[in-house]
PDB file of C-alpha atoms in Angstrom:
ATOM      1  CA  MET B   1     -63.397 -78.574  78.703  1.00 59.00           C
ATOM      2  CA  LYS B   2     -64.739 -81.773  80.264  1.00 69.00           C
ATOM      3  CA  LYS B   3     -62.796 -83.968  77.840  1.00 70.00           C
ATOM      4  CA  TYR B   4     -59.510 -82.442  79.061  1.00 69.00           C
ATOM      5  CA  THR B   5     -60.261 -83.242  82.728  1.00 80.00           C
ATOM      6  CA  PRO B   6     -58.357 -86.586  82.787  1.00 80.00           C
ATOM      7  CA  ALA B   7     -55.272 -84.958  81.266  1.00 78.00           C
ATOM      8  CA  ILE B   8     -55.423 -82.099  83.774  1.00 83.00           C
ATOM      9  CA  ILE B   9     -55.774 -84.510  86.713  1.00 87.00           C
ATOM     10  CA  ILE B  10     -52.848 -86.670  85.554  1.00 89.00           C
ATOM     11  CA  SER B  11     -50.686 -83.566  85.012  1.00 86.00           C
ATOM     12  CA  ILE B  12     -51.436 -82.283  88.514  1.00 88.00           C
ATOM     13  CA  VAL B  13     -50.620 -85.665  90.061  1.00 89.00           C
ATOM     14  CA  LEU B  14     -47.322 -85.908  88.167  1.00 90.00           C
ATOM     15  CA  LEU B  15     -46.370 -82.361  89.190  1.00 87.00           C
ATOM     16  CA  LEU B  16     -47.127 -83.125  92.841  1.00 90.00           C
ATOM     17  CA  VAL B  17     -45.003 -86.298  92.705  1.00 90.00           C
ATOM     18  CA  TRP B  18     -42.209 -84.319  91.030  1.00 86.00           C
ATOM     19  CA  GLU B  19     -42.438 -81.594  93.691  1.00 86.00           C
ATOM     20  CA  VAL B  20     -42.244 -84.080  96.577  1.00 89.00           C
ATOM     21  CA  LEU B  21     -39.387 -86.030  94.982  1.00 87.00           C
ATOM     22  CA  ALA B  22     -37.387 -82.873  94.248  1.00 84.00           C
ATOM     23  CA  ARG B  23     -37.789 -81.633  97.805  1.00 85.00           C
ATOM     24  CA  TYR B  24     -36.764 -85.065  99.138  1.00 83.00           C
ATOM     25  CA  ILE B  25     -33.604 -85.186  97.004  1.00 82.00           C
ATOM     26  CA  ASN B  26     -32.922 -81.534  97.868  1.00 77.00           C
ATOM     27  CA  ALA B  27     -30.480 -80.949  95.000  1.00 71.00           C
ATOM     28  CA  MET B  28     -31.979 -78.154  92.901  1.00 72.00           C
ATOM     29  CA  TYR B  29     -29.138 -78.127  90.368  1.00 72.00           C
ATOM     30  CA  ILE B  30     -29.905 -81.795  89.549  1.00 77.00           C
ATOM     31  CA  LEU B  31     -33.691 -81.999  89.933  1.00 82.00           C
ATOM     32  CA  PRO B  32     -35.380 -78.635  90.497  1.00 87.00           C
ATOM     33  CA  SER B  33     -38.942 -78.659  91.779  1.00 86.00           C
ATOM     34  CA  PRO B  34     -41.818 -77.322  89.630  1.00 88.00           C
ATOM     35  CA  SER B  35     -42.350 -74.475  92.102  1.00 89.00           C
ATOM     36  CA  LYS B  36     -38.688 -73.459  91.775  1.00 90.00           C
ATOM     37  CA  ILE B  37     -38.907 -73.624  87.962  1.00 90.00           C
ATOM     38  CA  ILE B  38     -41.948 -71.340  88.009  1.00 90.00           C
ATOM     39  CA  GLU B  39     -40.113 -69.023  90.402  1.00 90.00           C
ATOM     40  CA  GLU B  40     -37.113 -68.792  88.040  1.00 90.00           C
ATOM     41  CA  THR B  41     -39.407 -68.263  85.050  1.00 91.00           C
ATOM     42  CA  ILE B  42     -41.037 -65.304  86.805  1.00 91.00           C
ATOM     43  CA  LYS B  43     -37.639 -64.012  87.902  1.00 90.00           C
ATOM     44  CA  PHE B  44     -36.270 -63.957  84.332  1.00 90.00           C
ATOM     45  CA  ARG B  45     -39.607 -63.201  82.637  1.00 88.00           C
ATOM     46  CA  ASN B  46     -38.476 -59.932  81.059  1.00 90.00           C
ATOM     47  CA  VAL B  47     -35.460 -61.339  79.247  1.00 89.00           C
ATOM     48  CA  LEU B  48     -37.167 -64.674  78.524  1.00 89.00           C
ATOM     49  CA  PHE B  49     -40.258 -63.231  76.879  1.00 88.00           C
ATOM     50  CA  THR B  50     -38.930 -60.050  75.276  1.00 88.00           C
ATOM     51  CA  VAL B  51     -35.626 -61.392  73.919  1.00 88.00           C
ATOM     52  CA  HIS B  52     -35.262 -65.176  73.904  1.00 90.00           C
ATOM     53  CA  LEU B  53     -38.860 -66.221  73.193  1.00 91.00           C
ATOM     54  CA  LYS B  54     -39.019 -63.777  70.296  1.00 91.00           C
ATOM     55  CA  ALA B  55     -35.856 -65.266  68.777  1.00 89.00           C
ATOM     56  CA  THR B  56     -37.090 -68.857  69.155  1.00 91.00           C
ATOM     57  CA  LEU B  57     -40.525 -68.112  67.702  1.00 92.00           C
ATOM     58  CA  SER B  58     -38.951 -66.392  64.696  1.00 91.00           C
ATOM     59  CA  VAL B  59     -36.870 -69.491  63.952  1.00 90.00           C
ATOM     60  CA  THR B  60     -39.849 -71.792  64.538  1.00 92.00           C
ATOM     61  CA  ILE B  61     -42.295 -69.894  62.319  1.00 92.00           C
ATOM     62  CA  ILE B  62     -39.862 -69.468  59.420  1.00 93.00           C
ATOM     63  CA  GLY B  63     -38.619 -73.061  59.678  1.00 92.00           C
ATOM     64  CA  LEU B  64     -42.126 -74.505  59.896  1.00 91.00           C
ATOM     65  CA  PHE B  65     -43.315 -72.420  56.935  1.00 93.00           C
ATOM     66  CA  ILE B  66     -40.414 -73.633  54.766  1.00 93.00           C
ATOM     67  CA  ALA B  67     -40.927 -77.225  55.963  1.00 92.00           C
ATOM     68  CA  VAL B  68     -44.619 -77.129  55.001  1.00 92.00           C
ATOM     69  CA  ILE B  69     -43.864 -75.737  51.530  1.00 93.00           C
ATOM     70  CA  LEU B  70     -41.023 -78.221  50.997  1.00 92.00           C
ATOM     71  CA  GLY B  71     -42.890 -81.209  52.442  1.00 90.00           C
ATOM     72  CA  VAL B  72     -46.136 -80.627  50.544  1.00 91.00           C
ATOM     73  CA  GLY B  73     -44.201 -79.831  47.358  1.00 91.00           C
ATOM     74  CA  LEU B  74     -42.229 -83.084  47.575  1.00 90.00           C
ATOM     75  CA  ALA B  75     -45.381 -85.078  48.323  1.00 89.00           C
ATOM     76  CA  ILE B  76     -47.176 -83.613  45.292  1.00 88.00           C
ATOM     77  CA  SER B  77     -44.150 -84.225  43.063  1.00 88.00           C
ATOM     78  CA  MET B  78     -43.865 -87.861  44.153  1.00 86.00           C
ATOM     79  CA  ASP B  79     -47.581 -88.434  43.670  1.00 84.00           C
ATOM     80  CA  LEU B  80     -47.603 -86.983  40.163  1.00 82.00           C
ATOM     81  CA  ASN B  81     -44.449 -88.760  38.990  1.00 82.00           C
ATOM     82  CA  LYS B  82     -43.713 -92.314  40.123  1.00 82.00           C
ATOM     83  CA  SER B  83     -40.171 -92.194  38.731  1.00 84.00           C
ATOM     84  CA  LEU B  84     -39.559 -89.101  40.821  1.00 83.00           C
ATOM     85  CA  GLU B  85     -41.008 -90.904  43.825  1.00 82.00           C
ATOM     86  CA  ARG B  86     -38.551 -93.793  43.425  1.00 86.00           C
ATOM     87  CA  ALA B  87     -35.706 -91.293  43.177  1.00 85.00           C
ATOM     88  CA  LEU B  88     -36.726 -88.939  45.994  1.00 84.00           C
ATOM     89  CA  TYR B  89     -38.272 -91.172  48.638  1.00 83.00           C
ATOM     90  CA  PRO B  90     -34.985 -92.868  49.661  1.00 83.00           C
ATOM     91  CA  LEU B  91     -33.304 -89.450  49.856  1.00 83.00           C
ATOM     92  CA  VAL B  92     -36.103 -88.108  52.053  1.00 82.00           C
ATOM     93  CA  VAL B  93     -35.659 -91.070  54.402  1.00 81.00           C
ATOM     94  CA  ALA B  94     -31.865 -90.701  54.331  1.00 80.00           C
ATOM     95  CA  THR B  95     -32.099 -87.126  55.629  1.00 76.00           C
ATOM     96  CA  GLN B  96     -33.506 -88.512  58.892  1.00 75.00           C
ATOM     97  CA  THR B  97     -30.619 -90.933  59.472  1.00 77.00           C
ATOM     98  CA  VAL B  98     -28.026 -88.202  60.032  1.00 74.00           C
ATOM     99  CA  PRO B  99     -27.900 -86.912  63.651  1.00 75.00           C
ATOM    100  CA  ILE B 100     -28.965 -83.266  63.665  1.00 73.00           C
ATOM    101  CA  THR B 101     -26.655 -82.564  66.613  1.00 71.00           C
ATOM    102  CA  ALA B 102     -23.745 -83.544  64.371  1.00 72.00           C
ATOM    103  CA  LEU B 103     -24.830 -81.255  61.531  1.00 73.00           C
ATOM    104  CA  ALA B 104     -25.905 -78.228  63.559  1.00 71.00           C
ATOM    105  CA  PRO B 105     -22.335 -77.085  64.407  1.00 73.00           C
ATOM    106  CA  LEU B 106     -21.508 -77.274  60.687  1.00 76.00           C
ATOM    107  CA  PHE B 107     -24.499 -75.083  59.863  1.00 77.00           C
ATOM    108  CA  VAL B 108     -23.209 -72.554  62.389  1.00 73.00           C
ATOM    109  CA  LEU B 109     -19.813 -72.593  60.635  1.00 73.00           C
ATOM    110  CA  TRP B 110     -21.411 -72.193  57.216  1.00 79.00           C
ATOM    111  CA  PHE B 111     -24.163 -69.678  58.024  1.00 78.00           C
ATOM    112  CA  GLY B 112     -22.888 -68.067  61.229  1.00 73.00           C
ATOM    113  CA  TYR B 113     -24.747 -67.415  64.462  1.00 74.00           C
ATOM    114  CA  GLY B 114     -27.664 -65.718  62.694  1.00 77.00           C
ATOM    115  CA  ILE B 115     -31.165 -67.052  62.260  1.00 83.00           C
ATOM    116  CA  TRP B 116     -30.603 -69.220  59.173  1.00 85.00           C
ATOM    117  CA  SER B 117     -28.392 -71.867  60.772  1.00 82.00           C
ATOM    118  CA  LYS B 118     -31.215 -72.544  63.252  1.00 86.00           C
ATOM    119  CA  VAL B 119     -33.899 -72.409  60.551  1.00 88.00           C
ATOM    120  CA  ILE B 120     -32.122 -75.127  58.547  1.00 87.00           C
ATOM    121  CA  VAL B 121     -31.967 -77.371  61.612  1.00 85.00           C
ATOM    122  CA  THR B 122     -35.708 -76.844  62.153  1.00 88.00           C
ATOM    123  CA  VAL B 123     -36.533 -77.589  58.503  1.00 89.00           C
ATOM    124  CA  LEU B 124     -34.483 -80.803  58.482  1.00 86.00           C
ATOM    125  CA  ILE B 125     -36.291 -82.062  61.570  1.00 87.00           C
ATOM    126  CA  THR B 126     -39.824 -81.135  60.492  1.00 88.00           C
ATOM    127  CA  PHE B 127     -40.210 -81.583  56.732  1.00 87.00           C
ATOM    128  CA  PHE B 128     -40.030 -85.419  56.816  1.00 86.00           C
ATOM    129  CA  PRO B 129     -43.315 -86.079  58.709  1.00 88.00           C
ATOM    130  CA  ILE B 130     -45.125 -83.589  56.476  1.00 91.00           C
ATOM    131  CA  THR B 131     -43.801 -85.177  53.281  1.00 90.00           C
ATOM    132  CA  VAL B 132     -44.586 -88.752  54.281  1.00 88.00           C
ATOM    133  CA  ASN B 133     -48.008 -88.049  55.814  1.00 90.00           C
ATOM    134  CA  VAL B 134     -49.273 -85.915  52.924  1.00 90.00           C
ATOM    135  CA  TYR B 135     -47.967 -88.444  50.395  1.00 88.00           C
ATOM    136  CA  ASP B 136     -49.778 -91.233  52.282  1.00 86.00           C
ATOM    137  CA  GLY B 137     -52.878 -89.026  52.189  1.00 85.00           C
ATOM    138  CA  PHE B 138     -52.683 -88.851  48.397  1.00 83.00           C
ATOM    139  CA  LYS B 139     -52.271 -92.633  48.213  1.00 82.00           C
ATOM    140  CA  SER B 140     -55.261 -93.204  50.513  1.00 77.00           C
ATOM    141  CA  THR B 141     -57.763 -92.224  47.828  1.00 75.00           C
ATOM    142  CA  LYS B 142     -59.779 -95.170  46.585  1.00 67.00           C
ATOM    143  CA  ARG B 143     -58.933 -96.387  43.111  1.00 70.00           C
ATOM    144  CA  GLU B 144     -62.639 -96.897  42.383  1.00 66.00           C
ATOM    145  CA  MET B 145     -63.315 -93.195  42.972  1.00 68.00           C
ATOM    146  CA  GLU B 146     -60.505 -92.218  40.604  1.00 65.00           C
ATOM    147  CA  GLU B 147     -61.834 -94.546  37.916  1.00 63.00           C
ATOM    148  CA  LEU B 148     -65.352 -93.161  38.399  1.00 66.00           C
ATOM    149  CA  LEU B 149     -64.138 -89.598  37.900  1.00 66.00           C
ATOM    150  CA  LEU B 150     -62.178 -90.671  34.822  1.00 66.00           C
ATOM    151  CA  THR B 151     -65.318 -92.181  33.296  1.00 70.00           C
ATOM    152  CA  TYR B 152     -67.020 -88.805  33.751  1.00 68.00           C
ATOM    153  CA  GLY B 153     -64.220 -87.165  31.807  1.00 67.00           C
ATOM    154  CA  ALA B 154     -62.227 -85.733  34.704  1.00 67.00           C
ATOM    155  CA  SER B 155     -58.611 -84.837  34.071  1.00 68.00           C
ATOM    156  CA  LYS B 156     -55.685 -85.708  36.370  1.00 71.00           C
ATOM    157  CA  LYS B 157     -55.826 -82.127  37.613  1.00 71.00           C
ATOM    158  CA  ASP B 158     -59.526 -82.505  38.492  1.00 69.00           C
ATOM    159  CA  ILE B 159     -58.873 -85.781  40.321  1.00 71.00           C
ATOM    160  CA  PHE B 160     -56.052 -84.209  42.293  1.00 75.00           C
ATOM    161  CA  ILE B 161     -57.997 -81.095  43.301  1.00 74.00           C
ATOM    162  CA  LYS B 162     -61.413 -82.678  43.912  1.00 76.00           C
ATOM    163  CA  LEU B 163     -60.401 -86.073  45.294  1.00 77.00           C
ATOM    164  CA  LYS B 164     -56.793 -86.394  46.402  1.00 76.00           C
ATOM    165  CA  LEU B 165     -56.370 -82.975  47.966  1.00 80.00           C
ATOM    166  CA  PRO B 166     -59.443 -83.235  50.250  1.00 79.00           C
ATOM    167  CA  SER B 167     -58.462 -86.808  51.200  1.00 80.00           C
ATOM    168  CA  SER B 168     -55.004 -85.678  52.255  1.00 83.00           C
ATOM    169  CA  LEU B 169     -56.180 -82.856  54.559  1.00 85.00           C
ATOM    170  CA  PRO B 170     -56.581 -85.042  57.705  1.00 85.00           C
ATOM    171  CA  TYR B 171     -53.098 -86.438  57.054  1.00 88.00           C
ATOM    172  CA  PHE B 172     -51.710 -82.929  56.622  1.00 90.00           C
ATOM    173  CA  PHE B 173     -53.175 -81.702  59.898  1.00 90.00           C
ATOM    174  CA  SER B 174     -51.980 -84.845  61.653  1.00 89.00           C
ATOM    175  CA  ALA B 175     -48.460 -84.119  60.384  1.00 90.00           C
ATOM    176  CA  LEU B 176     -48.780 -80.484  61.404  1.00 90.00           C
ATOM    177  CA  LYS B 177     -49.725 -81.458  64.963  1.00 90.00           C
ATOM    178  CA  MET B 178     -46.582 -83.595  65.107  1.00 89.00           C
ATOM    179  CA  THR B 179     -44.256 -81.040  63.562  1.00 91.00           C
ATOM    180  CA  VAL B 180     -45.297 -78.008  65.632  1.00 90.00           C
ATOM    181  CA  PRO B 181     -43.695 -79.347  68.852  1.00 90.00           C
ATOM    182  CA  ILE B 182     -40.780 -80.785  66.863  1.00 89.00           C
ATOM    183  CA  SER B 183     -40.135 -77.419  65.223  1.00 90.00           C
ATOM    184  CA  LEU B 184     -39.800 -75.814  68.664  1.00 90.00           C
ATOM    185  CA  ILE B 185     -37.366 -78.562  69.645  1.00 87.00           C
ATOM    186  CA  GLY B 186     -35.396 -78.029  66.436  1.00 85.00           C
ATOM    187  CA  ALA B 187     -35.140 -74.300  67.078  1.00 87.00           C
ATOM    188  CA  ALA B 188     -33.992 -74.922  70.658  1.00 87.00           C
ATOM    189  CA  ILE B 189     -31.384 -77.471  69.527  1.00 84.00           C
ATOM    190  CA  GLY B 190     -29.996 -75.015  66.995  1.00 82.00           C
ATOM    191  CA  GLU B 191     -29.824 -72.297  69.640  1.00 82.00           C
ATOM    192  CA  TRP B 192     -28.226 -74.654  72.155  1.00 81.00           C
ATOM    193  CA  LEU B 193     -25.390 -75.512  69.756  1.00 76.00           C
ATOM    194  CA  GLY B 194     -24.739 -72.002  68.529  1.00 73.00           C
ATOM    195  CA  ALA B 195     -26.686 -68.793  69.000  1.00 73.00           C
ATOM    196  CA  GLN B 196     -26.669 -65.359  70.573  1.00 80.00           C
ATOM    197  CA  ALA B 197     -30.301 -65.440  71.698  1.00 84.00           C
ATOM    198  CA  GLY B 198     -33.178 -67.859  72.084  1.00 86.00           C
ATOM    199  CA  LEU B 199     -34.656 -70.161  74.695  1.00 89.00           C
ATOM    200  CA  GLY B 200     -32.143 -72.892  73.855  1.00 88.00           C
ATOM    201  CA  TYR B 201     -29.291 -70.424  74.283  1.00 87.00           C
ATOM    202  CA  PHE B 202     -30.708 -69.261  77.631  1.00 90.00           C
ATOM    203  CA  SER B 203     -31.042 -72.858  78.844  1.00 89.00           C
ATOM    204  CA  LYS B 204     -27.413 -73.575  77.944  1.00 87.00           C
ATOM    205  CA  ARG B 205     -26.278 -70.412  79.726  1.00 88.00           C
ATOM    206  CA  MET B 206     -28.152 -71.461  82.877  1.00 89.00           C
ATOM    207  CA  MET B 207     -26.480 -74.875  82.734  1.00 86.00           C
ATOM    208  CA  THR B 208     -23.027 -73.299  82.804  1.00 84.00           C
ATOM    209  CA  GLN B 209     -24.152 -71.537  85.997  1.00 85.00           C
ATOM    210  CA  LEU B 210     -25.446 -74.829  87.523  1.00 81.00           C
ATOM    211  CA  ASN B 211     -28.924 -73.279  87.726  1.00 86.00           C
ATOM    212  CA  GLY B 212     -31.138 -76.337  87.228  1.00 84.00           C
ATOM    213  CA  ALA B 213     -34.391 -74.402  87.555  1.00 87.00           C
ATOM    214  CA  GLY B 214     -33.103 -71.856  85.052  1.00 88.00           C
ATOM    215  CA  VAL B 215     -32.400 -74.688  82.597  1.00 89.00           C
ATOM    216  CA  PHE B 216     -35.991 -75.911  82.926  1.00 90.00           C
ATOM    217  CA  ALA B 217     -37.580 -72.434  82.658  1.00 91.00           C
ATOM    218  CA  PRO B 218     -37.280 -72.247  78.836  1.00 91.00           C
ATOM    219  CA  ILE B 219     -38.485 -75.865  78.610  1.00 90.00           C
ATOM    220  CA  LEU B 220     -41.621 -74.878  80.532  1.00 91.00           C
ATOM    221  CA  ILE B 221     -42.259 -72.010  78.118  1.00 92.00           C
ATOM    222  CA  LEU B 222     -41.647 -74.232  75.063  1.00 91.00           C
ATOM    223  CA  SER B 223     -44.068 -76.848  76.408  1.00 91.00           C
ATOM    224  CA  LEU B 224     -46.828 -74.300  76.977  1.00 91.00           C
ATOM    225  CA  ILE B 225     -46.320 -72.772  73.519  1.00 92.00           C
ATOM    226  CA  ALA B 226     -46.452 -76.231  71.906  1.00 91.00           C
ATOM    227  CA  ILE B 227     -49.745 -76.993  73.664  1.00 90.00           C
ATOM    228  CA  VAL B 228     -51.246 -73.678  72.541  1.00 91.00           C
ATOM    229  CA  LEU B 229     -50.096 -74.080  68.930  1.00 91.00           C
ATOM    230  CA  VAL B 230     -51.376 -77.666  68.659  1.00 90.00           C
ATOM    231  CA  PHE B 231     -54.693 -76.483  70.118  1.00 90.00           C
ATOM    232  CA  ILE B 232     -54.866 -73.799  67.402  1.00 90.00           C
ATOM    233  CA  VAL B 233     -54.139 -76.402  64.699  1.00 89.00           C
ATOM    234  CA  ASN B 234     -56.945 -78.559  66.132  1.00 88.00           C
ATOM    235  CA  ILE B 235     -59.370 -75.627  65.890  1.00 88.00           C
ATOM    236  CA  LEU B 236     -58.328 -74.944  62.279  1.00 87.00           C
ATOM    237  CA  GLU B 237     -58.748 -78.619  61.387  1.00 84.00           C
ATOM    238  CA  ASN B 238     -62.202 -78.879  62.976  1.00 83.00           C
ATOM    239  CA  ASN B 239     -63.398 -75.669  61.308  1.00 81.00           C
ATOM    240  CA  LEU B 240     -62.089 -76.767  57.913  1.00 79.00           C
ATOM    241  CA  ILE B 241     -63.727 -80.196  58.198  1.00 72.00           C
ATOM    242  CA  LYS B 242     -66.977 -78.515  59.258  1.00 67.00           C
ATOM    243  CA  LEU B 243     -66.748 -76.144  56.283  1.00 65.00           C
ATOM    244  CA  ARG B 244     -66.158 -79.069  53.901  1.00 63.00           C
ATOM    245  CA  SER B 245     -69.205 -80.922  55.234  1.00 56.00           C
ATOM    246  CA  GLU B 246     -71.389 -77.844  54.694  1.00 54.00           C
ATOM    247  CA  ILE B 247     -70.301 -77.340  51.096  1.00 53.00           C
TER     248      ILE B 247
END
C-alpha cells in the first residue's frame, strides 16, 4: 500500500484543484466538479450499474477475449513463418491507420445496434498491441539459447514451448495492461456512436440534456473499473512469475 501513496496524494491534489476551478468557473454543464460528478453517479446508480455497466462489461469481456486469441494467434503465426510475417505485419499496422470513429457507424449499419458492432470496434482497437508485444516477446529470445537447445536435440516445438513462450509472458502481460483500459474505451466509443444501452450510450444521452456531471459519471465508473482490472492483471502476472521461479 505504501508504494501507492505518491499516486494517491497526486490524485487528491488534482481533484482538489479541479473542484476549486469548477466552482470558480461555475458552469456545471461545461466543467462539472468532482463532487457533482459523484452526486450524479449516486443519483443514477441503479440504471448505471444494473443496465449500462452490464452492457459495457459484456462488450469489453467478449472483445478482449477475441482480441487476445486473435493477437496471440497472429504473433505465433508470424513467428513460425517469416513469409507470413512479411505478408501480415503491414496489414496489422494498416488496421490502426483507419479512424475507428469513421468505421463504427458502418459496423452499426452492418451488424445493427446489438452487441457485435461494439465488439468489433473493441477488437480492432485492442488486438494490435497484443500482436506486436507478443511477437516482440518471441523475438527477444537469445539466439545462443536456441542454438544450445538445438544441439541437445530439441525440436522447434520444444524451443517454442520451453524458451519462446516463457520469454514472451512479460510482454503479453504488458500488452494486457495496455489493452484492458483501451478495451473499455473501445466499448464506450461503440456505444456512443450507436447503441441502446451501455455507459457510452448513457454519456451521450446526458450530453443531449446538457448534464455535464452526467456525462462524466460513466467516465468515472470506467476509470475505476480500468484500475481494478489492471490491478488484477498485475496480481496474475506476479503470481505466474513467482510460480515459474519455483518450478
